[in-house]
Amino acid sequence: MKFLIANWKMAPETPKQAISLAKATSTIARTSKKHVQMIVCASYVHLSTLRNTTKTLALGAQDVASTTTIASTGKVSAPMLKGLGVTYCIVGHSETRANGDTNEVVKEKINRLLESKLTPILCVGEKERDEHGWYLSTIKDQIESAFFGIAKPSLKRFVIAYEPVWAIGAQATREATPTECQEMILFIRKIIADLYDEKVAKTIPVLYGGSVGEENARAFVTDGDASGLLVGRVSLDPKRFAKIAQRIVQQ
Ligand code: PGA
């Protein structure tokens, strides 16, 4: 079973468009459900509409409040998400890190999600690669900080996505190669093995995200060893997204 996560980011603009995209995505999810666990991470404003439109899709939010204080204007808490039927939530996406989320804030958000029995989709990734390999310590810090104090049983409910910042979105310089993806996934599993044990390290899903399209999707899950994919832009185009779902399960 491979994960296929759609990160709709700040789209679509209207509820009507969100409903139409959700219906098309549900069809893809139904067709591929034997081999693909599909999750749609949508803007807060669409979550309730999506829940009422389809029961096929697992729903994820794109962020959550780090505090439990009600005096947090503009924020959305983990229990609120839970109440809407959301089961997953992205944390530490490079676009929220760029808006000020430090490793400490990401850690607090993870705590809030686990308290509400929601599954964190923890995004980690370096801004750039240097020839000395210092970027590896960025990933190590992001993971060690995120998992600090988290007991082993909670790891059953956890997804990690390796998303190199240089590969994400319209400003991406390029996507990672399957070899780079495989090396980083191995590195991430090694960090988890050092923090917990081999068994946990082997079983925790580690996905790849960043400029995934129908042409490169398959290589990330075969040669790149990714447990699935986190797709941004292309998840807004059902025809292309359907091709990704087909390609990752092709024998
Ligand atoms: P992209 O975004 O697929 O548009 O590069 C990936 C992400 O932001 O998670």
JSON list of C-alpha atoms in Angstrom, two decimals, residues 115-244:
[
{"chain": "A", "resi": 115, "resn": "GLU", "atom": "CA", "xyz": [-3.30, 14.53, 21.94]},
{"chain": "A", "resi": 116, "resn": "SER", "atom": "CA", "xyz": [-6.31, 14.56, 19.59]},
{"chain": "A", "resi": 117, "resn": "LYS", "atom": "CA", "xyz": [-5.34, 11.26, 17.98]},
{"chain": "A", "resi": 118, "resn": "LEU", "atom": "CA", "xyz": [-4.65, 12.85, 14.62]},
{"chain": "A", "resi": 119, "resn": "THR", "atom": "CA", "xyz": [-1.85, 11.63, 12.36]},
{"chain": "A", "resi": 120, "resn": "PRO", "atom": "CA", "xyz": [0.96, 14.11, 11.76]},
{"chain": "A", "resi": 121, "resn": "ILE", "atom": "CA", "xyz": [2.45, 14.24, 8.26]},
{"chain": "A", "resi": 122, "resn": "LEU", "atom": "CA", "xyz": [5.84, 15.64, 9.22]},
{"chain": "A", "resi": 123, "resn": "CYS", "atom": "CA", "xyz": [7.63, 17.39, 6.37]},
{"chain": "A", "resi": 124, "resn": "VAL", "atom": "CA", "xyz": [11.39, 17.69, 6.52]},
{"chain": "A", "resi": 125, "resn": "GLY", "atom": "CA", "xyz": [13.80, 19.01, 3.94]},
{"chain": "A", "resi": 126, "resn": "GLU", "atom": "CA", "xyz": [16.87, 21.11, 3.38]},
{"chain": "A", "resi": 127, "resn": "LYS", "atom": "CA", "xyz": [16.83, 24.52, 1.69]},
{"chain": "A", "resi": 128, "resn": "GLU", "atom": "CA", "xyz": [19.90, 23.74, -0.35]},
{"chain": "A", "resi": 129, "resn": "ARG", "atom": "CA", "xyz": [22.58, 21.16, -0.74]},
{"chain": "A", "resi": 130, "resn": "ASP", "atom": "CA", "xyz": [26.21, 21.91, 0.05]},
{"chain": "A", "resi": 131, "resn": "GLU", "atom": "CA", "xyz": [29.14, 19.80, -1.03]},
{"chain": "A", "resi": 132, "resn": "HIS", "atom": "CA", "xyz": [30.20, 19.08, 2.57]},
{"chain": "A", "resi": 133, "resn": "GLY", "atom": "CA", "xyz": [26.90, 17.44, 3.43]},
{"chain": "A", "resi": 134, "resn": "TRP", "atom": "CA", "xyz": [25.90, 19.96, 6.12]},
{"chain": "A", "resi": 135, "resn": "TYR", "atom": "CA", "xyz": [22.34, 19.71, 4.85]},
{"chain": "A", "resi": 136, "resn": "LEU", "atom": "CA", "xyz": [22.16, 16.29, 6.47]},
{"chain": "A", "resi": 137, "resn": "SER", "atom": "CA", "xyz": [22.36, 17.92, 9.88]},
{"chain": "A", "resi": 138, "resn": "THR", "atom": "CA", "xyz": [19.35, 20.10, 9.00]},
{"chain": "A", "resi": 139, "resn": "ILE", "atom": "CA", "xyz": [17.28, 16.97, 8.40]},
{"chain": "A", "resi": 140, "resn": "LYS", "atom": "CA", "xyz": [18.67, 15.29, 11.52]},
{"chain": "A", "resi": 141, "resn": "ASP", "atom": "CA", "xyz": [17.77, 18.33, 13.67]},
{"chain": "A", "resi": 142, "resn": "GLN", "atom": "CA", "xyz": [14.27, 18.54, 12.19]},
{"chain": "A", "resi": 143, "resn": "ILE", "atom": "CA", "xyz": [13.60, 14.87, 12.94]},
{"chain": "A", "resi": 144, "resn": "GLU", "atom": "CA", "xyz": [15.24, 14.67, 16.35]},
{"chain": "A", "resi": 145, "resn": "SER", "atom": "CA", "xyz": [13.39, 17.76, 17.48]},
{"chain": "A", "resi": 146, "resn": "ALA", "atom": "CA", "xyz": [10.04, 16.53, 16.13]},
{"chain": "A", "resi": 147, "resn": "PHE", "atom": "CA", "xyz": [10.32, 13.14, 17.84]},
{"chain": "A", "resi": 148, "resn": "PHE", "atom": "CA", "xyz": [11.78, 14.38, 21.12]},
{"chain": "A", "resi": 149, "resn": "GLY", "atom": "CA", "xyz": [9.80, 12.88, 24.02]},
{"chain": "A", "resi": 150, "resn": "ILE", "atom": "CA", "xyz": [7.46, 10.94, 21.74]},
{"chain": "A", "resi": 151, "resn": "ALA", "atom": "CA", "xyz": [6.85, 7.42, 22.98]},
{"chain": "A", "resi": 152, "resn": "LYS", "atom": "CA", "xyz": [7.19, 4.52, 20.57]},
{"chain": "A", "resi": 153, "resn": "PRO", "atom": "CA", "xyz": [3.46, 3.59, 20.45]},
{"chain": "A", "resi": 154, "resn": "SER", "atom": "CA", "xyz": [2.64, 7.06, 19.05]},
{"chain": "A", "resi": 155, "resn": "LEU", "atom": "CA", "xyz": [4.82, 6.31, 16.05]},
{"chain": "A", "resi": 156, "resn": "LYS", "atom": "CA", "xyz": [2.18, 3.94, 14.76]},
{"chain": "A", "resi": 157, "resn": "ARG", "atom": "CA", "xyz": [0.34, 7.10, 13.85]},
{"chain": "A", "resi": 158, "resn": "PHE", "atom": "CA", "xyz": [2.96, 9.08, 11.96]},
{"chain": "A", "resi": 159, "resn": "VAL", "atom": "CA", "xyz": [3.94, 9.83, 8.38]},
{"chain": "A", "resi": 160, "resn": "ILE", "atom": "CA", "xyz": [7.18, 11.52, 7.33]},
{"chain": "A", "resi": 161, "resn": "ALA", "atom": "CA", "xyz": [7.62, 13.28, 4.00]},
{"chain": "A", "resi": 162, "resn": "TYR", "atom": "CA", "xyz": [11.05, 14.16, 2.68]},
{"chain": "A", "resi": 163, "resn": "GLU", "atom": "CA", "xyz": [10.56, 17.37, 0.75]},
{"chain": "A", "resi": 164, "resn": "PRO", "atom": "CA", "xyz": [13.74, 19.17, -0.33]},
{"chain": "A", "resi": 165, "resn": "VAL", "atom": "CA", "xyz": [12.81, 22.85, -0.39]},
{"chain": "A", "resi": 166, "resn": "TRP", "atom": "CA", "xyz": [14.66, 23.41, -3.68]},
{"chain": "A", "resi": 167, "resn": "ALA", "atom": "CA", "xyz": [12.33, 20.89, -5.33]},
{"chain": "A", "resi": 168, "resn": "ILE", "atom": "CA", "xyz": [9.01, 22.35, -4.16]},
{"chain": "A", "resi": 169, "resn": "GLY", "atom": "CA", "xyz": [6.55, 24.53, -6.02]},
{"chain": "A", "resi": 170, "resn": "ALA", "atom": "CA", "xyz": [6.81, 26.86, -8.98]},
{"chain": "A", "resi": 171, "resn": "GLN", "atom": "CA", "xyz": [10.27, 28.14, -7.89]},
{"chain": "A", "resi": 172, "resn": "ALA", "atom": "CA", "xyz": [11.73, 24.63, -7.85]},
{"chain": "A", "resi": 173, "resn": "THR", "atom": "CA", "xyz": [15.08, 24.32, -9.56]},
{"chain": "A", "resi": 174, "resn": "ARG", "atom": "CA", "xyz": [14.46, 20.61, -10.24]},
{"chain": "A", "resi": 175, "resn": "GLU", "atom": "CA", "xyz": [12.99, 17.53, -8.61]},
{"chain": "A", "resi": 176, "resn": "ALA", "atom": "CA", "xyz": [15.24, 15.20, -6.62]},
{"chain": "A", "resi": 177, "resn": "THR", "atom": "CA", "xyz": [16.62, 12.23, -8.49]},
{"chain": "A", "resi": 178, "resn": "PRO", "atom": "CA", "xyz": [15.40, 8.79, -7.39]},
{"chain": "A", "resi": 179, "resn": "THR", "atom": "CA", "xyz": [18.92, 8.13, -6.05]},
{"chain": "A", "resi": 180, "resn": "GLU", "atom": "CA", "xyz": [18.90, 11.31, -3.96]},
{"chain": "A", "resi": 181, "resn": "CYS", "atom": "CA", "xyz": [15.45, 10.35, -2.71]},
{"chain": "A", "resi": 182, "resn": "GLN", "atom": "CA", "xyz": [16.58, 6.84, -1.80]},
{"chain": "A", "resi": 183, "resn": "GLU", "atom": "CA", "xyz": [19.67, 8.12, 0.04]},
{"chain": "A", "resi": 184, "resn": "MET", "atom": "CA", "xyz": [17.62, 10.57, 2.10]},
{"chain": "A", "resi": 185, "resn": "ILE", "atom": "CA", "xyz": [14.93, 8.03, 2.92]},
{"chain": "A", "resi": 186, "resn": "LEU", "atom": "CA", "xyz": [17.61, 5.65, 4.11]},
{"chain": "A", "resi": 187, "resn": "PHE", "atom": "CA", "xyz": [19.19, 8.45, 6.14]},
{"chain": "A", "resi": 188, "resn": "ILE", "atom": "CA", "xyz": [15.82, 9.33, 7.72]},
{"chain": "A", "resi": 189, "resn": "ARG", "atom": "CA", "xyz": [15.18, 5.68, 8.60]},
{"chain": "A", "resi": 190, "resn": "LYS", "atom": "CA", "xyz": [18.66, 5.50, 10.18]},
{"chain": "A", "resi": 191, "resn": "ILE", "atom": "CA", "xyz": [17.87, 8.50, 12.39]},
{"chain": "A", "resi": 192, "resn": "ILE", "atom": "CA", "xyz": [14.61, 6.84, 13.48]},
{"chain": "A", "resi": 193, "resn": "ALA", "atom": "CA", "xyz": [16.45, 3.57, 14.14]},
{"chain": "A", "resi": 194, "resn": "ASP", "atom": "CA", "xyz": [18.93, 5.42, 16.37]},
{"chain": "A", "resi": 195, "resn": "LEU", "atom": "CA", "xyz": [16.09, 7.14, 18.23]},
{"chain": "A", "resi": 196, "resn": "TYR", "atom": "CA", "xyz": [13.89, 4.04, 18.55]},
{"chain": "A", "resi": 197, "resn": "ASP", "atom": "CA", "xyz": [14.73, 0.75, 16.86]},
{"chain": "A", "resi": 198, "resn": "GLU", "atom": "CA", "xyz": [15.08, -0.97, 13.50]},
{"chain": "A", "resi": 199, "resn": "LYS", "atom": "CA", "xyz": [11.52, -2.22, 13.46]},
{"chain": "A", "resi": 200, "resn": "VAL", "atom": "CA", "xyz": [9.99, 1.23, 13.89]},
{"chain": "A", "resi": 201, "resn": "ALA", "atom": "CA", "xyz": [12.47, 2.64, 11.37]},
{"chain": "A", "resi": 202, "resn": "LYS", "atom": "CA", "xyz": [11.42, 0.08, 8.78]},
{"chain": "A", "resi": 203, "resn": "THR", "atom": "CA", "xyz": [7.69, 0.45, 9.27]},
{"chain": "A", "resi": 204, "resn": "ILE", "atom": "CA", "xyz": [7.23, 4.23, 9.50]},
{"chain": "A", "resi": 205, "resn": "PRO", "atom": "CA", "xyz": [6.10, 5.55, 6.10]},
{"chain": "A", "resi": 206, "resn": "VAL", "atom": "CA", "xyz": [8.61, 7.92, 4.52]},
{"chain": "A", "resi": 207, "resn": "LEU", "atom": "CA", "xyz": [7.25, 9.70, 1.45]},
{"chain": "A", "resi": 208, "resn": "TYR", "atom": "CA", "xyz": [8.81, 11.95, -1.16]},
{"chain": "A", "resi": 209, "resn": "GLY", "atom": "CA", "xyz": [7.44, 15.35, -2.19]},
{"chain": "A", "resi": 210, "resn": "GLY", "atom": "CA", "xyz": [8.61, 18.11, -4.54]},
{"chain": "A", "resi": 211, "resn": "SER", "atom": "CA", "xyz": [7.74, 18.56, -8.23]},
{"chain": "A", "resi": 212, "resn": "VAL", "atom": "CA", "xyz": [6.13, 15.14, -8.51]},
{"chain": "A", "resi": 213, "resn": "GLY", "atom": "CA", "xyz": [4.34, 14.54, -11.80]},
{"chain": "A", "resi": 214, "resn": "GLU", "atom": "CA", "xyz": [3.11, 11.56, -13.78]},
{"chain": "A", "resi": 215, "resn": "GLU", "atom": "CA", "xyz": [6.48, 11.29, -15.53]},
{"chain": "A", "resi": 216, "resn": "ASN", "atom": "CA", "xyz": [8.64, 10.87, -12.40]},
{"chain": "A", "resi": 217, "resn": "ALA", "atom": "CA", "xyz": [6.17, 9.44, -9.83]},
{"chain": "A", "resi": 218, "resn": "ARG", "atom": "CA", "xyz": [6.94, 5.80, -10.40]},
{"chain": "A", "resi": 219, "resn": "ALA", "atom": "CA", "xyz": [10.72, 6.15, -10.10]},
{"chain": "A", "resi": 220, "resn": "PHE", "atom": "CA", "xyz": [10.39, 7.66, -6.61]},
{"chain": "A", "resi": 221, "resn": "VAL", "atom": "CA", "xyz": [8.49, 4.67, -5.25]},
{"chain": "A", "resi": 222, "resn": "THR", "atom": "CA", "xyz": [10.50, 2.01, -7.10]},
{"chain": "A", "resi": 223, "resn": "ASP", "atom": "CA", "xyz": [14.13, 3.21, -7.33]},
{"chain": "A", "resi": 224, "resn": "GLY", "atom": "CA", "xyz": [13.67, 5.92, -4.71]},
{"chain": "A", "resi": 225, "resn": "ASP", "atom": "CA", "xyz": [12.15, 3.59, -2.06]},
{"chain": "A", "resi": 226, "resn": "ALA", "atom": "CA", "xyz": [9.49, 6.16, -1.13]},
{"chain": "A", "resi": 227, "resn": "SER", "atom": "CA", "xyz": [6.44, 4.80, 0.74]},
{"chain": "A", "resi": 228, "resn": "GLY", "atom": "CA", "xyz": [4.35, 7.18, -1.31]},
{"chain": "A", "resi": 229, "resn": "LEU", "atom": "CA", "xyz": [4.19, 10.72, -2.62]},
{"chain": "A", "resi": 230, "resn": "LEU", "atom": "CA", "xyz": [3.10, 14.14, -1.46]},
{"chain": "A", "resi": 231, "resn": "VAL", "atom": "CA", "xyz": [1.90, 16.07, -4.48]},
{"chain": "A", "resi": 232, "resn": "GLY", "atom": "CA", "xyz": [1.23, 19.81, -4.63]},
{"chain": "A", "resi": 233, "resn": "ARG", "atom": "CA", "xyz": [0.47, 21.48, -7.98]},
{"chain": "A", "resi": 234, "resn": "VAL", "atom": "CA", "xyz": [-0.34, 18.35, -9.96]},
{"chain": "A", "resi": 235, "resn": "SER", "atom": "CA", "xyz": [-2.95, 17.25, -7.36]},
{"chain": "A", "resi": 236, "resn": "LEU", "atom": "CA", "xyz": [-5.12, 20.13, -8.63]},
{"chain": "A", "resi": 237, "resn": "ASP", "atom": "CA", "xyz": [-5.29, 18.51, -12.07]},
{"chain": "A", "resi": 238, "resn": "PRO", "atom": "CA", "xyz": [-7.36, 15.30, -11.76]},
{"chain": "A", "resi": 239, "resn": "LYS", "atom": "CA", "xyz": [-6.23, 13.88, -15.12]},
{"chain": "A", "resi": 240, "resn": "ARG", "atom": "CA", "xyz": [-2.56, 14.12, -14.20]},
{"chain": "A", "resi": 241, "resn": "PHE", "atom": "CA", "xyz": [-3.18, 13.10, -10.58]},
{"chain": "A", "resi": 242, "resn": "ALA", "atom": "CA", "xyz": [-5.01, 9.97, -11.79]},
{"chain": "A", "resi": 243, "resn": "LYS", "atom": "CA", "xyz": [-1.96, 9.06, -13.87]},
{"chain": "A", "resi": 244, "resn": "ILE", "atom": "CA", "xyz": [0.25, 9.39, -10.78]}
]
